[in-house]
Amino acid sequence: MRPLELLAPAKNLECGIAAINHGADAVYIGAPRFGARAAAGNSVDDIRTLCQYAHQYAASVYVTVNTIIYDDELEATQQLIQQLYDVGVDAILVQDMGILRMSLPLIPLHASTQTDNRTPEKVRWLRDMGFRRVVLARELSVDEIAEIHHQVPDVELEVFVHGALCVSYSGLCYVSQQCFRRSANRGECAQFCRMKFDLLDADGHELEHQRHLLSLKDLNQLQHLEELIAAGACSFKIEGRLKDASYVKNVVAAYSQHLDAIIAKHPDTYCRASKGRVVYSFQPNLKKTFNRGFTTYFLHGRQSDIFSPDTSKAMGEFVGTVKELRHDSFNVAGTASFANGDGLCFINDEHELEGFRVNRVQGNRLFPFQMPQNLHAGMALYRNFDQEFERLLSRPTAERKLPVSMHLSATDTGFSLTANGVVVRVACEHQVANKPQRENIQRQLSKLGGTVYECSGVTFNEGFAYFIPNSVLSELRRLLVEALNNPSNASGKTAGNSVLGVSATEPVTVTAPRYPYAYLYNVANREAQLFYGMSSLTAYELKGGDGPVMQCRHCLRYAMGYCVKHGGQRPSWKEPLSLRLADGRQFPLEFDCKHCQMNVYASR
């Protein structure tokens, strides 16, 4: 059967444990340094604890070491990877090819989406370089994913299914570095794409004024998991290493339940990549968690409604329309119920997002802490903070247990208890029971509270009719739990965990598609230069460059209905267009119709 992996983000140890408890088959977490979210670093000790917890359920822990690395950081990076291997990490995510020239421990390598993985040729090359798994670009359609799997079937494909979207192809965004000296390839993105811009034509005429033209909606592929599975993806990744535990709980629960439903339809074809049964005490609802509105992005080709020009912030779920206003309150037409402390928002007449907090609720009449001045009847109202839902998620909301089927039998000197391939024994005199004992034996052996196990049943040898003291049954149960907790039995990850990484000592002939600009290789150290065999390669962060600072599949010409190639009308403006920040800096746009791509250049 083919294992399917739900991969969840872990901002910290708490979020990682929450993800495992709510059904994740794997989590990815940042190390103290060199992760693509510099604000989400974790100590090696916390990562060790997370590994120990996850491995109880045969779940995996992947650590991001996916920034570009400077020369004076090479030794520290190698030491970090060794430490991660020592604490039981299952794989590391890598961007910098200089790592492949290090003396690596036996730890599998995953090619981060930062390595710009869009084509079968690139994925094949990464496989040949020793990567076990490739994290594909978010922009790929289901057909493109299927073609990659068809051409390179022996590499694991990881795809994003939920969360925030970068507008630029990952790894090829340099605008934060150019504008703010904060490198996205160093985990310090300043989120240029969430800012407001004017859109200007070649004559300086404003086509759009101060709108979020590069801010994409959030990805949501919940209803399309089965298509992605059929296309060959094996790991389904939730974005969000800066998100809190309530976000992780809700999103992981929603996707885990959906994966289970798919597997239930195909029980002989698919299985989960980890073990355990999860019982939830809440109903997940993706609309109630941080989102900028949802999109399936390019899953089925181009669509115009993938960005959110009015706001880059979370709008949440639609809860009704404003009906009638008074000086200190208003009522809402709709079926939603509200609670004191709810956060609500609306788009005003100036296309600006306004938010406010509900101070008091009387039925469908709401009394804000401060009455919004721009609110009027007929406006759509959204809830971006659900007080009751957040309160629910702040409590324990799931329990994950490993089902254990036990078999009790008599031995020459006592009794043995078998479960999950583990056998424990106790010495005890055989006493024939005067009355049936099986019900009591089952009850005593099933007392597994406080452990990760739950008894799914107890079977006996034919004719078993012994009396066994409760103290002996308790000892059998204790020995069994102790044996099951032995890492060699519990982890289930020793087999098939051999390294696929390589330590190149000679320059490698690059067979992947070549980039037109040297900085696009993201080479920031001598080892990466030697890896490619080109000393001229230097990262944008070190030397700059004359090419685009962003390469986007999102296209403003298409989004505004002016892409002739896709049936739009011919534009009346004169190109080139440019984006302008509020401070006056401009960024020329290039529409590369051959590759169906929009390029953004540095301000001039």
Coordinates of C-alpha atoms in Angstrom, one line a residue:
M1 CA 0.0 0.0 0.0
R2 CA 1.1 3.6 -0.7
P3 CA 1.6 5.7 2.5
L4 CA 0.2 9.2 2.5
E5 CA 1.7 11.8 4.7
L6 CA 0.1 14.9 6.2
L7 CA 2.9 17.3 7.0
A8 CA 2.2 20.1 9.5
P9 CA 4.2 23.2 10.6
A10 CA 5.7 23.5 14.0
K11 CA 6.5 27.0 15.3
N12 CA 7.8 25.4 18.5
L13 CA 7.6 22.3 20.5
E14 CA 4.0 23.0 21.7
C15 CA 2.8 23.4 18.1
G16 CA 4.7 20.2 17.0
I17 CA 3.0 18.1 19.7
A18 CA -0.4 19.6 18.9
A19 CA 0.1 18.7 15.2
I20 CA 1.0 15.1 16.1
N21 CA -2.0 14.9 18.5
H22 CA -4.4 16.1 15.9
G23 CA -3.3 13.7 13.2
A24 CA -0.2 14.8 11.5
D25 CA 2.0 12.1 10.0
A26 CA 5.1 14.4 10.1
V27 CA 6.0 17.9 11.2
Y28 CA 8.6 20.4 10.0
I29 CA 10.3 22.7 12.4
G30 CA 13.1 25.3 12.4
A31 CA 16.5 24.7 14.0
P32 CA 18.2 27.4 16.0
R33 CA 19.7 28.8 12.8
F34 CA 19.6 28.5 9.0
G35 CA 15.8 28.0 8.6
A36 CA 13.8 30.0 6.0
R37 CA 11.7 31.5 8.9
A38 CA 14.4 33.2 11.0
A39 CA 11.7 34.0 13.7
A40 CA 10.8 30.4 14.1
G41 CA 14.0 28.8 15.5
N42 CA 14.0 26.1 18.1
S43 CA 16.6 24.6 20.4
V44 CA 18.1 21.2 19.6
D45 CA 16.8 19.9 23.0
D46 CA 13.3 20.8 22.0
I47 CA 13.7 19.1 18.7
R48 CA 15.0 16.0 20.5
T49 CA 11.8 16.0 22.7
L50 CA 9.6 16.4 19.6
C51 CA 11.3 13.5 17.9
Q52 CA 10.8 11.3 20.9
Y53 CA 7.1 12.2 21.0
A54 CA 6.5 11.9 17.3
H55 CA 8.3 8.5 17.0
Q56 CA 5.9 6.9 19.4
Y57 CA 3.4 7.1 16.6
A58 CA 5.9 6.4 13.8
A59 CA 5.5 10.1 12.8
S60 CA 8.5 11.9 11.3
V61 CA 10.3 15.2 12.2
Y62 CA 11.9 17.2 9.5
V63 CA 14.1 20.2 10.2
T64 CA 14.5 23.2 7.9
V65 CA 18.2 24.0 7.2
N66 CA 17.1 25.8 4.0
T67 CA 18.7 29.2 3.9
I68 CA 21.7 30.1 1.8
I69 CA 24.9 29.8 3.8
Y70 CA 27.8 32.2 4.0
D71 CA 31.4 31.0 4.1
D72 CA 31.9 31.7 7.8
E73 CA 28.8 29.6 8.6
L74 CA 29.8 26.4 6.8
E75 CA 31.4 24.8 9.9
A76 CA 28.5 25.7 12.2
T77 CA 26.0 24.3 9.6
Q78 CA 27.8 21.0 9.5
Q79 CA 27.9 20.8 13.3
L80 CA 24.2 21.6 13.4
I81 CA 23.3 18.8 11.0
Q82 CA 25.3 16.3 13.0
Q83 CA 23.4 17.4 16.2
L84 CA 20.1 17.0 14.4
Y85 CA 21.1 13.5 13.3
D86 CA 22.1 12.7 16.9
V87 CA 18.7 13.6 18.4
G88 CA 16.8 11.5 15.9
V89 CA 15.6 13.9 13.2
D90 CA 14.2 12.0 10.2
A91 CA 15.3 14.4 7.4
I92 CA 16.5 17.9 6.8
L93 CA 15.2 20.4 4.2
V94 CA 18.1 21.9 2.2
Q95 CA 18.5 24.8 -0.2
D96 CA 22.2 25.5 -0.3
M97 CA 24.1 22.9 -2.5
G98 CA 27.2 23.6 -0.5
I99 CA 25.8 21.3 2.1
L100 CA 26.2 18.3 -0.3
R101 CA 30.0 18.7 -0.2
M102 CA 30.0 18.4 3.6
S103 CA 30.8 15.2 5.5
L104 CA 27.2 14.4 6.3
P105 CA 25.8 11.9 8.7
L106 CA 23.4 9.3 7.5
I107 CA 20.4 11.6 7.3
P108 CA 18.0 11.9 4.3
L109 CA 17.9 15.1 2.4
H110 CA 14.7 16.9 1.1
A111 CA 15.1 19.6 -1.5
S112 CA 13.3 22.6 -0.2
T113 CA 10.9 24.5 -2.4
Q114 CA 13.5 27.2 -2.2
T115 CA 15.5 25.2 -4.8
D116 CA 12.8 26.2 -7.4
N117 CA 11.4 22.8 -8.4
R118 CA 9.1 23.2 -11.3
T119 CA 10.1 20.7 -14.0
P120 CA 10.9 17.0 -14.4
E121 CA 14.4 17.9 -15.4
K122 CA 15.1 19.8 -12.2
V123 CA 13.5 17.1 -10.1
R124 CA 15.5 14.4 -11.9
W125 CA 18.7 16.3 -11.3
L126 CA 17.9 16.7 -7.6
R127 CA 17.3 13.0 -7.3
D128 CA 20.6 12.3 -9.0
M129 CA 22.3 14.6 -6.5
G130 CA 21.0 12.4 -3.7
F131 CA 17.7 14.0 -2.6
R132 CA 15.1 11.5 -1.4
R133 CA 12.3 14.0 -1.6
V134 CA 11.6 17.2 -3.6
V135 CA 9.2 19.9 -2.4
L136 CA 7.5 21.2 -5.5
A137 CA 6.8 24.8 -6.4
R138 CA 3.4 26.0 -5.2
E139 CA 2.4 27.2 -8.6
L140 CA 2.3 23.8 -10.3
S141 CA -1.0 22.4 -11.7
V142 CA -2.2 18.9 -11.0
D143 CA -1.2 17.9 -14.6
E144 CA 2.3 19.3 -14.1
I145 CA 2.7 17.4 -10.9
A146 CA 1.5 14.2 -12.6
E147 CA 4.0 14.7 -15.5
I148 CA 6.9 15.1 -13.0
H149 CA 5.8 11.9 -11.2
H150 CA 5.5 10.1 -14.5
Q151 CA 9.0 11.1 -15.6
V152 CA 10.7 10.7 -12.2
P153 CA 8.6 8.1 -10.3
D154 CA 11.3 7.1 -7.9
V155 CA 11.5 10.4 -5.9
E156 CA 9.0 11.5 -3.2
L157 CA 7.0 14.5 -4.2
E158 CA 5.8 16.9 -1.5
V159 CA 3.2 19.5 -2.4
F160 CA 1.7 22.5 -0.5
V161 CA -2.0 22.1 0.2
H162 CA -2.9 24.9 2.7
G163 CA -1.8 28.3 3.9
A164 CA -0.1 31.5 2.8
L165 CA 1.3 31.8 -0.8
C166 CA 4.4 33.7 -1.9
V167 CA 3.7 35.5 -5.1
S168 CA 7.2 34.9 -6.4
Y169 CA 8.6 31.4 -7.2
S170 CA 10.3 30.4 -4.0
G171 CA 14.0 30.9 -3.9
L172 CA 13.8 33.5 -6.7
C173 CA 12.6 36.5 -4.7
Y174 CA 15.2 39.1 -4.0
V175 CA 13.0 42.2 -3.6
S176 CA 13.1 42.2 0.2
Q177 CA 16.9 42.1 0.1
Q178 CA 17.0 44.8 -2.5
C179 CA 14.6 47.2 -0.7
F180 CA 15.1 46.4 3.0
R181 CA 18.4 44.4 3.2
R182 CA 16.3 41.5 4.5
S183 CA 16.9 38.4 2.5
A184 CA 14.1 35.9 1.9
N185 CA 16.8 33.3 1.2
R186 CA 18.1 34.0 4.6
G187 CA 14.7 33.6 6.4
E188 CA 14.2 37.4 6.8
C189 CA 11.5 38.2 4.2
A190 CA 9.9 41.7 4.8
Q191 CA 6.7 40.7 2.9
F192 CA 7.0 43.2 0.1
C193 CA 4.2 41.4 -1.7
R194 CA 1.7 42.3 1.1
M195 CA 2.3 46.0 0.6
K196 CA 0.1 48.6 -1.3
F197 CA 1.1 49.7 -4.8
D198 CA 0.0 52.1 -7.5
L199 CA -0.1 50.6 -10.9
L200 CA 1.3 53.0 -13.5
D201 CA 1.5 52.8 -17.3
A202 CA 4.5 54.0 -19.4
D203 CA 3.2 57.6 -19.4
G204 CA 2.9 57.6 -15.6
H205 CA -0.9 57.4 -15.6
E206 CA -2.4 55.6 -12.5
L207 CA -4.3 52.5 -13.5
E208 CA -4.8 51.4 -9.9
H209 CA -4.2 53.4 -6.7
Q210 CA -2.7 52.0 -3.5
R211 CA -4.0 48.4 -3.7
H212 CA -2.5 45.1 -2.6
L213 CA -1.8 44.0 -6.2
L214 CA 0.7 41.2 -5.3
S215 CA -1.0 39.8 -2.2
L216 CA -2.4 36.4 -2.9
K217 CA -5.2 34.6 -1.1
D218 CA -4.4 31.6 1.0
L219 CA -4.1 28.1 -0.5
N220 CA -6.9 25.6 0.2
Q221 CA -6.7 22.2 -1.5
L222 CA -8.9 20.3 1.0
Q223 CA -11.4 19.2 -1.6
H224 CA -8.6 18.3 -4.1
L225 CA -6.4 15.9 -2.1
E226 CA -7.6 12.9 -4.1
E227 CA -6.5 14.6 -7.3
L228 CA -3.1 15.3 -5.9
I229 CA -2.7 11.8 -4.6
A230 CA -3.6 10.4 -8.0
A231 CA -1.0 12.8 -9.6
G232 CA 1.7 11.1 -7.5
A233 CA 2.2 13.4 -4.5
C234 CA 2.9 11.5 -1.3
S235 CA 3.3 14.3 1.2
F236 CA 0.7 17.1 1.7
K237 CA 2.2 20.2 3.4
I238 CA 0.4 22.8 5.5
E239 CA 2.2 26.2 5.4
G240 CA 2.5 28.1 8.7
R241 CA 5.7 27.9 10.8
L242 CA 4.8 31.3 12.4
K243 CA 1.2 30.2 13.3
D244 CA 0.1 29.4 16.8
A245 CA -1.2 26.1 18.2
S246 CA -4.9 26.8 17.6
Y247 CA -4.2 27.3 13.8
V248 CA -2.3 24.0 13.8
K249 CA -5.0 22.1 15.6
N250 CA -7.8 23.3 13.4
V251 CA -6.1 22.9 10.0
V252 CA -4.4 19.6 10.8
A253 CA -7.6 18.1 12.1
A254 CA -9.5 19.1 8.9
Y255 CA -7.0 17.6 6.6
S256 CA -6.4 14.5 8.6
Q257 CA -10.1 13.7 8.7
H258 CA -10.3 14.2 4.9
L259 CA -7.3 12.0 4.3
D260 CA -8.8 9.3 6.5
A261 CA -12.0 9.5 4.4
I262 CA -10.0 9.0 1.2
I263 CA -8.2 6.0 2.6
A264 CA -11.5 4.5 3.7
K265 CA -12.6 4.6 0.1
H266 CA -9.4 2.9 -1.1
P267 CA -8.3 0.7 1.9
D268 CA -6.2 -1.6 -0.3
T269 CA -4.4 1.2 -2.1
Y270 CA -3.5 3.8 0.5
C271 CA -2.6 4.0 4.2
R272 CA -1.4 6.7 6.6
A273 CA 2.3 7.2 7.0
S274 CA 2.1 7.1 10.8
K275 CA 0.1 5.2 13.4
G276 CA -2.6 5.9 15.8
R277 CA -6.3 6.8 16.0
V278 CA -7.3 10.3 16.8
V279 CA -10.5 11.3 18.7
Y280 CA -11.5 14.9 18.4
S281 CA -13.6 17.0 20.8
F282 CA -14.3 19.7 18.2
Q283 CA -15.4 20.0 14.6
P284 CA -12.7 21.7 12.5
N285 CA -13.7 24.6 10.4
L286 CA -11.1 26.2 8.1
K287 CA -13.1 29.4 7.7
K288 CA -12.6 30.2 11.4
T289 CA -8.8 30.2 11.3
F290 CA -6.6 32.9 9.9
N291 CA -7.0 33.2 6.1
R292 CA -7.0 35.9 3.4
G293 CA -9.8 34.1 1.5
F294 CA -9.1 30.8 -0.2
T295 CA -7.8 29.8 -3.7
T296 CA -6.8 26.6 -5.4
Y297 CA -4.2 28.7 -7.2
F298 CA -3.0 27.1 -10.4
L299 CA -4.3 23.6 -9.6
H300 CA -6.4 23.5 -12.8
G301 CA -4.7 26.2 -14.7
R302 CA -5.0 30.0 -14.6
Q303 CA -7.8 31.8 -12.9
S304 CA -8.2 35.5 -12.1
D305 CA -9.5 35.3 -8.6
I306 CA -6.3 34.3 -6.8
F307 CA -5.3 37.6 -5.2
S308 CA -6.8 39.9 -2.6
P309 CA -6.3 43.5 -3.8
D310 CA -8.3 45.1 -1.0
T311 CA -6.4 43.8 2.0
S312 CA -3.4 41.6 2.8
K313 CA -4.9 40.7 6.2
A314 CA -7.2 38.0 7.3
M315 CA -10.9 38.5 6.7
G316 CA -12.2 35.3 8.0
E317 CA -15.7 33.9 7.5
F318 CA -18.7 35.8 6.1
V319 CA -21.2 36.2 8.9
G320 CA -23.9 38.3 7.3
T321 CA -24.7 41.9 6.2
V322 CA -25.3 45.0 8.2
K323 CA -29.0 45.7 8.5
E324 CA -29.7 48.7 10.7
L325 CA -27.4 51.1 12.6
R326 CA -27.9 53.1 15.8
H327 CA -25.5 55.4 17.5
D328 CA -23.9 52.6 19.6
S329 CA -24.9 49.4 17.9
F330 CA -26.2 47.6 14.7
N331 CA -27.9 44.4 13.9
V332 CA -26.9 41.7 11.4
A333 CA -28.9 39.9 8.7
G334 CA -27.7 36.3 8.7
T335 CA -27.7 33.1 10.6
A336 CA -24.4 33.4 12.5
S337 CA -24.4 33.7 16.3
F338 CA -21.9 36.0 18.0
A339 CA -20.1 36.2 21.3
N340 CA -18.6 39.0 23.4
G341 CA -15.0 39.5 22.2
D342 CA -15.5 38.5 18.6
G343 CA -13.4 40.3 16.0
L344 CA -15.3 41.5 13.0
C345 CA -14.2 43.4 9.9
F346 CA -15.5 44.9 6.6
I347 CA -14.2 46.5 3.4
N348 CA -15.2 50.2 3.4
D349 CA -16.0 52.3 0.5
E350 CA -12.3 53.2 0.0
H351 CA -11.4 49.5 -0.4
E352 CA -9.8 49.5 3.0
L353 CA -10.2 46.8 5.6
E354 CA -11.6 48.0 8.9
G355 CA -11.9 45.9 12.0
F356 CA -13.4 46.2 15.4
R357 CA -14.1 44.2 18.6
V358 CA -17.6 43.2 19.7
N359 CA -18.1 44.4 23.3
R360 CA -21.6 43.1 23.9
V361 CA -24.1 40.9 22.1
Q362 CA -27.9 40.9 22.3
G363 CA -29.3 38.3 19.8
N364 CA -28.3 39.7 16.4
R365 CA -27.7 43.2 17.7
L366 CA -24.0 43.9 18.3
F367 CA -22.5 46.7 20.5
P368 CA -18.9 47.4 19.4
F369 CA -16.3 48.6 21.8
Q370 CA -16.1 51.6 19.5
M371 CA -18.6 52.2 16.7
P372 CA -16.9 52.1 13.3
Q373 CA -17.4 55.4 11.5
N374 CA -17.4 53.9 7.9
L375 CA -19.9 51.1 8.6
H376 CA -23.3 51.4 6.9
A377 CA -26.3 49.3 6.0
G378 CA -25.8 46.6 3.3
M379 CA -22.1 46.1 4.0
A380 CA -20.8 42.5 4.1
L381 CA -19.5 41.6 7.5
Y382 CA -16.7 39.0 8.2
R383 CA -15.5 37.5 11.5
N384 CA -11.7 37.1 11.7
F385 CA -11.6 36.2 15.4
D386 CA -14.2 33.8 16.8
Q387 CA -14.0 34.1 20.5
E388 CA -15.9 30.8 21.3
F389 CA -13.9 28.8 18.7
E390 CA -10.6 30.1 20.0
R391 CA -11.7 29.4 23.6
L392 CA -12.5 25.8 22.5
L393 CA -9.1 25.4 20.8
S394 CA -7.3 26.7 23.9
R395 CA -8.3 23.5 25.7
P396 CA -7.3 19.9 24.9
T397 CA -9.2 19.1 21.7
A398 CA -7.8 15.7 20.5
E399 CA -6.4 12.5 21.8
R400 CA -4.2 10.2 19.8
K401 CA -4.0 6.5 20.8
L402 CA -2.2 3.5 19.4
P403 CA -4.6 0.5 19.2
V404 CA -3.1 -2.6 20.9
S405 CA -4.6 -6.0 20.3
M406 CA -3.5 -8.3 23.1
H407 CA -3.3 -12.1 23.3
L408 CA -2.9 -13.9 26.7
S409 CA -1.7 -17.4 26.9
A410 CA -0.4 -19.8 29.5
T411 CA 3.3 -20.9 29.7
D412 CA 5.0 -23.6 31.6
T413 CA 5.9 -21.3 34.4
G414 CA 3.2 -18.6 34.2
F415 CA 1.6 -16.4 31.5
S416 CA 2.7 -14.5 28.4
L417 CA 1.0 -11.4 26.9
T418 CA 1.6 -10.6 23.2
A419 CA 0.8 -7.3 21.4
N420 CA 2.2 -5.6 18.3
G421 CA 4.9 -8.2 18.0
V422 CA 6.1 -7.7 21.6
V423 CA 5.9 -10.6 24.1
V424 CA 6.3 -10.2 27.9
R425 CA 6.1 -13.0 30.5
V426 CA 5.5 -13.4 34.3
A427 CA 6.0 -16.4 36.5
C428 CA 2.8 -17.3 38.3
E429 CA 1.3 -20.5 39.6
H430 CA -1.6 -21.8 37.5
Q431 CA -4.9 -21.8 39.3
V432 CA -8.1 -23.1 37.6
A433 CA -10.9 -20.6 38.0
N434 CA -14.0 -21.5 39.8
K435 CA -16.0 -19.0 37.7
P436 CA -15.4 -17.2 34.4
Q437 CA -12.5 -14.7 34.6
R438 CA -12.2 -13.4 31.0
E439 CA -14.2 -10.3 31.6
N440 CA -12.1 -9.2 34.6
I441 CA -8.9 -10.0 32.7
Q442 CA -9.9 -7.9 29.8
R443 CA -10.9 -5.1 32.1
Q444 CA -7.6 -5.1 34.0
L445 CA -5.4 -5.4 30.9
S446 CA -7.3 -2.6 29.2
K447 CA -6.4 0.0 31.9
L448 CA -3.9 1.9 29.7
G449 CA -4.8 5.4 30.8
G450 CA -1.9 7.7 30.9
T451 CA -0.2 5.9 28.0
V452 CA -0.4 6.4 24.3
Y453 CA -2.0 3.0 23.9
E454 CA -5.6 1.8 23.9
C455 CA -6.7 -1.8 24.1
S456 CA -8.7 -2.9 21.0
G457 CA -9.3 -6.4 22.4
V458 CA -7.9 -9.3 24.3
T459 CA -7.9 -12.8 22.9
F460 CA -7.1 -16.1 24.7
N461 CA -5.9 -19.6 23.8
E462 CA -8.7 -22.1 23.3
G463 CA -9.8 -23.5 26.7
F464 CA -8.1 -20.8 28.7
A465 CA -9.8 -20.9 32.2
Y466 CA -7.3 -19.7 34.7
F467 CA -7.6 -17.3 37.7
I468 CA -4.9 -14.7 37.6
P469 CA -4.6 -12.2 40.5
N470 CA -5.1 -8.5 39.5
S471 CA -1.5 -7.8 40.8
V472 CA -0.2 -10.2 38.2
L473 CA -2.3 -8.7 35.4
S474 CA -1.1 -5.3 36.4
E475 CA 2.5 -6.5 36.2
L476 CA 1.9 -8.0 32.7
R477 CA 0.3 -4.7 31.6
R478 CA 3.2 -2.7 33.0
L479 CA 5.8 -4.9 31.3
L480 CA 3.9 -4.7 28.0
V481 CA 3.8 -0.9 28.0
E482 CA 7.4 -0.7 28.9
A483 CA 8.3 -3.0 26.0
L484 CA 6.1 -1.1 23.6
N485 CA 7.8 2.1 24.6
N486 CA 11.2 0.7 23.7
P487 CA 12.4 3.0 20.9
S488 CA 13.4 0.1 18.8
N489 CA 9.8 -1.0 18.8
A490 CA 8.0 2.3 19.0
S491 CA 9.7 4.3 16.4
G492 CA 9.3 2.1 13.4
K493 CA 11.7 4.3 11.5
T494 CA 14.9 2.4 11.6
A495 CA 14.2 0.4 8.4
G496 CA 14.5 2.4 5.2
N497 CA 16.0 5.4 6.8
S498 CA 19.4 5.1 5.1
V499 CA 21.0 8.2 3.7
L500 CA 20.5 9.3 0.2
G501 CA 22.7 12.4 0.5
V502 CA 26.0 12.7 -1.2
S503 CA 29.3 14.3 -0.3
A504 CA 30.7 15.6 -3.6
T505 CA 34.5 16.1 -3.7
E506 CA 34.6 17.0 -7.4
P507 CA 32.6 19.6 -9.3
V508 CA 29.2 18.3 -10.5
T509 CA 28.1 18.7 -14.1
V510 CA 24.8 20.6 -13.9
T511 CA 22.2 19.0 -16.0
A512 CA 19.3 21.0 -14.6
P513 CA 18.0 23.9 -16.7
R514 CA 20.4 26.8 -16.6
Y515 CA 19.5 30.2 -15.3
P516 CA 20.0 33.3 -17.4
Y517 CA 21.5 35.3 -14.4
A518 CA 24.3 34.0 -12.1
Y519 CA 22.6 35.2 -8.9
L520 CA 19.6 32.9 -9.5
Y521 CA 21.7 29.9 -8.4
N522 CA 21.7 31.3 -4.9
V523 CA 25.4 30.5 -4.4
A524 CA 26.7 32.2 -1.2
N525 CA 29.8 30.2 -0.3
R526 CA 32.9 28.6 -1.8
E527 CA 31.6 25.0 -1.4
A528 CA 28.5 25.8 -3.5
Q529 CA 30.7 27.3 -6.1
L530 CA 32.8 24.2 -6.2
F531 CA 29.7 22.1 -6.3
Y532 CA 28.5 23.8 -9.5
G533 CA 32.1 24.1 -10.8
M534 CA 31.6 27.8 -11.5
S535 CA 33.4 30.4 -9.4
S536 CA 31.5 33.2 -11.0
L537 CA 28.3 32.3 -9.3
T538 CA 27.5 34.8 -6.5
A539 CA 24.3 35.3 -4.6
Y540 CA 22.2 38.4 -5.0
E541 CA 22.7 39.0 -1.3
L542 CA 26.5 39.4 -1.9
K543 CA 26.7 41.1 -5.3
G544 CA 23.2 42.1 -6.5
G545 CA 22.1 41.6 -10.1
D546 CA 20.5 43.2 -13.1
G547 CA 17.7 40.6 -13.7
P548 CA 14.3 40.4 -12.1
V549 CA 13.9 40.5 -8.3
M550 CA 10.7 38.5 -8.5
Q551 CA 9.4 35.9 -11.0
C552 CA 5.6 35.3 -10.7
R553 CA 3.1 33.1 -12.3
H554 CA 0.5 35.6 -10.9
C555 CA 0.0 38.1 -13.7
L556 CA -1.6 41.5 -13.3
R557 CA -2.4 41.8 -17.0
Y558 CA -4.3 38.5 -16.8
A559 CA -6.0 39.4 -13.5
M560 CA -7.3 42.6 -14.9
G561 CA -8.7 40.9 -18.0
Y562 CA -6.1 42.2 -20.5
C563 CA -4.3 39.0 -21.5
V564 CA -5.1 38.5 -25.1
K565 CA -3.4 35.0 -25.0
H566 CA -6.1 33.9 -22.6
G567 CA -9.1 35.6 -24.2
G568 CA -8.8 39.0 -22.6
Q569 CA -9.3 42.4 -24.3
R570 CA -6.4 44.3 -25.8
P571 CA -5.1 46.8 -23.3
S572 CA -5.4 50.5 -24.0
W573 CA -2.5 51.6 -21.9
K574 CA 1.1 51.9 -23.0
E575 CA 3.6 49.5 -21.6
P576 CA 5.9 48.9 -19.7
L577 CA 3.8 49.0 -16.5
S578 CA 5.3 49.6 -13.1
L579 CA 4.4 49.2 -9.5
R580 CA 4.9 52.2 -7.2
L581 CA 5.2 52.1 -3.4
A582 CA 3.8 54.9 -1.3
D583 CA 7.4 56.2 -0.9
G584 CA 7.7 56.7 -4.6
R585 CA 10.0 53.8 -5.5
Q586 CA 9.0 52.1 -8.7
F587 CA 9.3 48.5 -10.0
P588 CA 9.0 47.9 -13.7
L589 CA 7.0 44.9 -14.8
E590 CA 7.8 42.6 -17.7
F591 CA 5.2 40.3 -19.1
D592 CA 6.9 37.2 -20.4
C593 CA 4.0 35.7 -22.4
K594 CA 6.2 32.9 -23.8
H595 CA 6.6 31.5 -20.3
C596 CA 3.3 32.8 -19.0
Q597 CA 5.1 34.8 -16.3
M598 CA 5.3 38.3 -14.8
N599 CA 8.7 39.5 -13.8
V600 CA 9.3 42.4 -11.4
Y601 CA 12.5 44.4 -11.6
A602 CA 14.3 46.6 -9.1
S603 CA 13.3 50.2 -8.7
R604 CA 15.1 52.5 -11.1

